[in-house]
PDB file of C-alpha atoms and ligand atoms in Angstrom:
ATOM      1  CA  MET A  54      -0.078   0.140   0.076  1.00 86.00           C
ATOM      2  CA  LEU A  55       1.358   2.944  -0.847  1.00 91.00           C
ATOM      3  CA  ILE A  56       0.293   5.746   1.570  1.00 93.00           C
ATOM      4  CA  VAL A  57       0.716   9.588   1.229  1.00 95.00           C
ATOM      5  CA  ARG A  58       0.257  12.344   3.241  1.00 96.00           C
ATOM      6  CA  ARG A  59       0.297  16.333   2.915  1.00 96.00           C
ATOM      7  CA  PRO A  60      -2.082  18.941   4.403  1.00 97.00           C
ATOM      8  CA  TRP A  61      -4.225  18.766   1.712  1.00 97.00           C
ATOM      9  CA  LEU A  62      -4.666  15.307   0.779  1.00 97.00           C
ATOM     10  CA  GLU A  63      -4.807  11.373   2.389  1.00 96.00           C
ATOM     11  CA  LEU A  64      -3.990   8.648  -0.020  1.00 95.00           C
ATOM     12  CA  ASP A  65      -4.052   4.993   0.470  1.00 94.00           C
ATOM     13  CA  ILE A  66      -3.628   2.892  -2.578  1.00 92.00           C
ATOM     14  CA  PRO A  67      -3.005  -0.457  -3.786  1.00 88.00           C
ATOM     15  CA  VAL A  68       0.332  -1.389  -5.343  1.00 88.00           C
ATOM     16  CA  THR A  69       0.719  -4.628  -4.851  1.00 85.00           C
ATOM     17  CA  PRO A  70      -2.395  -7.327  -5.876  1.00 84.00           C
ATOM     18  CA  PRO A  71      -3.767  -8.514  -2.371  1.00 78.00           C
ATOM     19  CA  PHE A  72      -1.906 -11.811  -1.605  1.00 76.00           C
ATOM     20  CA  PRO A  73      -3.412 -14.900   1.158  1.00 80.00           C
ATOM     21  CA  ALA A  74      -1.173 -14.393   3.871  1.00 79.00           C
ATOM     22  CA  TYR A  75      -1.897 -14.147   7.103  1.00 78.00           C
ATOM     23  CA  LEU A  76      -1.085 -10.283   7.826  1.00 74.00           C
ATOM     24  CA  PRO A  77       0.292  -9.343  11.736  1.00 80.00           C
ATOM     25  CA  TYR A  78      -1.684  -6.126  11.318  1.00 76.00           C
ATOM     26  CA  GLY A  79      -4.963  -6.721   9.793  1.00 74.00           C
ATOM     27  CA  SER A  80      -6.370  -5.689   6.599  1.00 73.00           C
ATOM     28  CA  VAL A  81      -4.575  -2.723   4.577  1.00 72.00           C
ATOM     29  CA  GLY A  82      -8.272  -1.010   3.827  1.00 77.00           C
ATOM     30  CA  GLU A  83      -9.629   0.262   1.201  1.00 83.00           C
ATOM     31  CA  ARG A  84      -8.224   2.105  -1.504  1.00 87.00           C
ATOM     32  CA  ARG A  85      -8.973   5.744  -0.719  1.00 89.00           C
ATOM     33  CA  ALA A  86      -8.129   9.939  -1.983  1.00 91.00           C
ATOM     34  CA  GLU A  87      -9.340  12.405   0.328  1.00 93.00           C
ATOM     35  CA  LEU A  88      -9.029  15.779  -0.263  1.00 95.00           C
ATOM     36  CA  ARG A  89      -8.376  17.461   3.123  1.00 96.00           C
ATOM     37  CA  CYS A  90      -8.478  20.701   1.400  1.00 97.00           C
ATOM     38  CA  GLY A  91     -11.675  20.277   0.014  1.00 96.00           C
ATOM     39  CA  LEU A  92     -13.060  20.499  -3.723  1.00 96.00           C
ATOM     40  CA  MET A  93     -11.592  23.085  -5.771  1.00 97.00           C
ATOM     41  CA  PRO A  94     -13.979  26.291  -5.888  1.00 96.00           C
ATOM     42  CA  ARG A  95     -15.529  25.973  -9.520  1.00 95.00           C
ATOM     43  CA  GLU A  96     -15.374  29.353  -9.663  1.00 96.00           C
ATOM     44  CA  LEU A  97     -11.246  29.264 -10.354  1.00 97.00           C
ATOM     45  CA  LEU A  98     -11.714  27.355 -13.290  1.00 96.00           C
ATOM     46  CA  GLY A  99     -13.970  29.606 -14.852  1.00 95.00           C
ATOM     47  CA  ARG A 100     -11.276  32.288 -14.786  1.00 98.00           C
ATOM     48  CA  ILE A 101      -8.452  29.943 -15.375  1.00 98.00           C
ATOM     49  CA  LEU A 102     -10.475  28.926 -18.843  1.00 97.00           C
ATOM     50  CA  ASP A 103     -11.126  32.574 -19.271  1.00 97.00           C
ATOM     51  CA  HIS A 104      -6.971  33.150 -18.798  1.00 98.00           C
ATOM     52  CA  PHE A 105      -6.618  29.740 -21.084  1.00 98.00           C
ATOM     53  CA  ARG A 106      -8.897  31.388 -24.433  1.00 97.00           C
ATOM     54  CA  ALA A 107      -6.872  34.805 -24.070  1.00 97.00           C
ATOM     55  CA  ALA A 108      -3.710  33.176 -24.471  1.00 97.00           C
ATOM     56  CA  LEU A 109      -5.092  31.401 -27.977  1.00 97.00           C
ATOM     57  CA  PRO A 110      -3.618  30.306 -30.405  1.00 97.00           C
ATOM     58  CA  ASN A 111      -0.994  29.176 -27.692  1.00 97.00           C
ATOM     59  CA  GLU A 112      -1.224  27.285 -24.795  1.00 97.00           C
ATOM     60  CA  ALA A 113      -1.249  28.310 -21.430  1.00 97.00           C
ATOM     61  CA  ALA A 114      -0.483  27.279 -17.722  1.00 98.00           C
ATOM     62  CA  ALA A 115      -1.900  27.822 -14.534  1.00 98.00           C
ATOM     63  CA  PHE A 116      -1.354  26.827 -11.046  1.00 98.00           C
ATOM     64  CA  VAL A 117      -3.969  26.207  -8.063  1.00 98.00           C
ATOM     65  CA  LEU A 118      -2.785  26.768  -4.612  1.00 98.00           C
ATOM     66  CA  TRP A 119      -4.125  26.067  -0.755  1.00 98.00           C
ATOM     67  CA  ASN A 120      -3.003  28.290   1.908  1.00 98.00           C
ATOM     68  CA  GLU A 121      -3.134  25.967   4.926  1.00 97.00           C
ATOM     69  CA  ASN A 122      -3.466  28.389   7.706  1.00 97.00           C
ATOM     70  CA  GLU A 123      -6.384  30.444   5.777  1.00 97.00           C
ATOM     71  CA  ARG A 124      -7.876  27.733   4.153  1.00 97.00           C
ATOM     72  CA  SER A 125      -8.214  29.127   1.124  1.00 97.00           C
ATOM     73  CA  PHE A 126      -7.302  28.907  -2.838  1.00 98.00           C
ATOM     74  CA  SER A 127      -5.710  30.740  -5.290  1.00 98.00           C
ATOM     75  CA  ILE A 128      -4.645  30.991  -8.753  1.00 98.00           C
ATOM     76  CA  HIS A 129      -0.974  31.822  -9.739  1.00 98.00           C
ATOM     77  CA  TYR A 130      -0.105  31.973 -13.416  1.00 97.00           C
ATOM     78  CA  PRO A 131       3.184  30.982 -13.674  1.00 96.00           C
ATOM     79  CA  GLN A 132       6.366  32.970 -15.559  1.00 93.00           C
ATOM     80  CA  ILE A 133       6.248  31.317 -19.198  1.00 94.00           C
ATOM     81  CA  ASP A 134       9.031  30.856 -20.962  1.00 93.00           C
ATOM     82  CA  ASP A 135       8.275  29.164 -24.062  1.00 94.00           C
ATOM     83  CA  ALA A 136       4.694  28.939 -25.694  1.00 95.00           C
ATOM     84  CA  THR A 137       3.002  27.801 -28.618  1.00 96.00           C
ATOM     85  CA  PRO A 138       0.517  26.136 -30.543  1.00 95.00           C
ATOM     86  CA  SER A 139       1.924  23.031 -29.160  1.00 94.00           C
ATOM     87  CA  ARG A 140       3.755  23.544 -26.087  1.00 94.00           C
ATOM     88  CA  VAL A 141       4.325  25.222 -23.164  1.00 95.00           C
ATOM     89  CA  THR A 142       6.965  25.741 -20.784  1.00 95.00           C
ATOM     90  CA  TYR A 143       6.741  26.989 -17.518  1.00 95.00           C
ATOM     91  CA  ARG A 144       8.118  26.899 -13.899  1.00 91.00           C
ATOM     92  CA  SER A 145       6.515  25.354 -10.219  1.00 90.00           C
ATOM     93  CA  PRO A 146       6.032  28.364  -8.133  1.00 94.00           C
ATOM     94  CA  ILE A 147       8.217  28.661  -4.841  1.00 95.00           C
ATOM     95  CA  LEU A 148       6.147  28.146  -2.229  1.00 96.00           C
ATOM     96  CA  ALA A 149       5.648  30.636   1.304  1.00 94.00           C
ATOM     97  CA  PRO A 150       5.606  27.714   4.214  1.00 94.00           C
ATOM     98  CA  ASP A 151       1.762  27.325   4.686  1.00 96.00           C
ATOM     99  CA  GLN A 152       1.539  27.459   0.962  1.00 97.00           C
ATOM    100  CA  HIS A 153       0.551  24.254  -1.063  1.00 98.00           C
ATOM    101  CA  LEU A 154       0.488  23.127  -5.037  1.00 97.00           C
ATOM    102  CA  ILE A 155      -2.534  21.236  -5.207  1.00 97.00           C
ATOM    103  CA  CYS A 156      -3.365  21.779  -9.095  1.00 98.00           C
ATOM    104  CA  ASP A 157      -0.816  21.859 -12.230  1.00 98.00           C
ATOM    105  CA  ILE A 158      -3.441  22.955 -15.319  1.00 98.00           C
ATOM    106  CA  HIS A 159      -2.295  23.629 -19.147  1.00 98.00           C
ATOM    107  CA  SER A 160      -4.024  24.068 -21.998  1.00 97.00           C
ATOM    108  CA  HIS A 161      -3.518  22.149 -25.279  1.00 97.00           C
ATOM    109  CA  ALA A 162      -5.121  25.123 -26.540  1.00 97.00           C
ATOM    110  CA  HIS A 163      -7.611  24.319 -29.394  1.00 96.00           C
ATOM    111  CA  GLY A 164      -6.096  20.323 -29.546  1.00 95.00           C
ATOM    112  CA  ALA A 165      -6.963  17.356 -27.930  1.00 96.00           C
ATOM    113  CA  ALA A 166      -7.045  17.149 -23.639  1.00 97.00           C
ATOM    114  CA  PHE A 167      -4.985  14.274 -22.930  1.00 97.00           C
ATOM    115  CA  PHE A 168      -1.166  13.386 -21.642  1.00 97.00           C
ATOM    116  CA  SER A 169       1.359  13.471 -23.715  1.00 96.00           C
ATOM    117  CA  ALA A 170       4.553  11.415 -23.361  1.00 96.00           C
ATOM    118  CA  THR A 171       5.784  15.221 -21.789  1.00 95.00           C
ATOM    119  CA  ASP A 172       3.341  15.488 -19.574  1.00 96.00           C
ATOM    120  CA  ASP A 173       4.073  12.164 -18.226  1.00 97.00           C
ATOM    121  CA  ALA A 174       7.701  12.960 -18.044  1.00 95.00           C
ATOM    122  CA  ASP A 175       7.131  16.711 -16.317  1.00 94.00           C
ATOM    123  CA  ASP A 176       5.002  14.985 -13.311  1.00 95.00           C
ATOM    124  CA  ALA A 177       6.618  11.546 -12.427  1.00 95.00           C
ATOM    125  CA  HIS A 178       7.849  13.286  -9.648  1.00 93.00           C
ATOM    126  CA  SER A 179       5.268  15.317  -8.109  1.00 95.00           C
ATOM    127  CA  THR A 180       2.358  14.948  -5.484  1.00 97.00           C
ATOM    128  CA  LYS A 181      -0.350  17.317  -7.204  1.00 98.00           C
ATOM    129  CA  ILE A 182      -3.562  16.822  -9.504  1.00 98.00           C
ATOM    130  CA  ALA A 183      -2.961  17.503 -13.082  1.00 98.00           C
ATOM    131  CA  LEU A 184      -5.301  18.974 -15.477  1.00 98.00           C
ATOM    132  CA  VAL A 185      -4.869  19.278 -19.338  1.00 98.00           C
ATOM    133  CA  LEU A 186      -7.653  21.608 -20.962  1.00 97.00           C
ATOM    134  CA  GLY A 187      -8.469  21.436 -24.695  1.00 97.00           C
ATOM    135  CA  ARG A 188     -10.479  22.104 -27.228  1.00 96.00           C
ATOM    136  CA  LEU A 189     -10.706  25.900 -26.097  1.00 96.00           C
ATOM    137  CA  GLY A 190     -12.399  27.959 -28.293  1.00 88.00           C
ATOM    138  CA  GLN A 191     -14.390  25.451 -29.910  1.00 88.00           C
ATOM    139  CA  PRO A 192     -17.984  24.827 -30.277  1.00 88.00           C
ATOM    140  CA  GLU A 193     -17.761  21.386 -28.179  1.00 87.00           C
ATOM    141  CA  GLY A 194     -15.001  22.382 -25.897  1.00 81.00           C
ATOM    142  CA  PRO A 195     -13.855  22.617 -23.507  1.00 94.00           C
ATOM    143  CA  ALA A 196     -12.458  18.950 -22.748  1.00 95.00           C
ATOM    144  CA  ILE A 197     -10.880  18.357 -19.113  1.00 95.00           C
ATOM    145  CA  ALA A 198      -7.883  15.251 -19.038  1.00 97.00           C
ATOM    146  CA  SER A 199      -7.257  14.933 -15.238  1.00 97.00           C
ATOM    147  CA  ARG A 200      -5.587  12.760 -12.825  1.00 97.00           C
ATOM    148  CA  LEU A 201      -3.805  12.174  -9.252  1.00 97.00           C
ATOM    149  CA  CYS A 202       0.461  11.985  -9.613  1.00 97.00           C
ATOM    150  CA  ALA A 203       1.252  10.452  -6.681  1.00 95.00           C
ATOM    151  CA  GLY A 204       4.700   7.894  -5.740  1.00 91.00           C
ATOM    152  CA  GLY A 205       5.574   8.106  -9.350  1.00 92.00           C
ATOM    153  CA  MET A 206       2.001   6.965 -10.315  1.00 94.00           C
ATOM    154  CA  PHE A 207      -0.988   8.220 -12.172  1.00 96.00           C
ATOM    155  CA  LEU A 208      -4.142   7.533 -10.542  1.00 95.00           C
ATOM    156  CA  PRO A 209      -7.911   8.072 -11.622  1.00 93.00           C
ATOM    157  CA  LEU A 210      -9.793  11.117  -9.944  1.00 90.00           C
ATOM    158  CA  PRO A 211     -12.717   9.615  -8.237  1.00 80.00           C
ATOM    159  CA  ARG A 212     -14.124  13.071  -9.708  1.00 85.00           C
ATOM    160  CA  SER A 213     -14.548  16.137 -10.281  1.00 91.00           C
ATOM    161  CA  PRO A 214     -12.013  18.148  -8.209  1.00 95.00           C
ATOM    162  CA  PHE A 215     -14.208  21.030  -8.302  1.00 95.00           C
ATOM    163  CA  SER A 216     -17.289  22.120  -6.150  1.00 94.00           C
ATOM    164  CA  GLY A 217     -20.375  22.377  -7.662  1.00 84.00           C
ATOM    165  CA  ASP A 218     -20.166  19.328 -10.027  1.00 65.00           C
ATOM    166  CA  ASP A 219     -20.691  15.797  -9.845  1.00 57.00           C
ATOM    167  CA  ASP A 220     -19.219  14.675 -12.982  1.00 52.00           C
ATOM    168  CA  ALA A 221     -16.150  13.279 -13.175  1.00 45.00           C
ATOM    169  CA  ALA A 222     -13.544  16.201 -14.426  1.00 45.00           C
TER     170      ALA A 222
HETATM  171 ZN1  LIG B 347       0.029  18.119 -22.489  1.00 63.09          ZN
END
């Protein structure tokens, strides 16, 4: 079982199938992923979508930070080193001691929402929610791909990480 505890996250995830042996410490329990910080306010997603649409035709990026003392969320727009319609290069923010990086969001501009091989490499060493927003500025858009990154694994989110939406993101 991989057990991850962050001020904003409680994650218990099996890393091997169960095996029929006597386990002296009892059951490992169910898999679970709880957001201790609660769901992110949906209004933040709207503001980030506006920001990403304004950056079209290029890709763009945003982080959602959580302040542990104030229990408040905020958006951080990173310095963009390079952005084209198919690539964006940016850096993670330097966090204050009571701040946590909850969610790393980038756009695929007009393209489909999926995690590329580059995204996989970028996310391999982080504990965070990762989102890709695609099909921006299109009538059927936007499209969202989501995952929880922890322990080098990419886990599906059981539900949308934003409040006011029961659909899976
Ligand atoms: Zn990407």
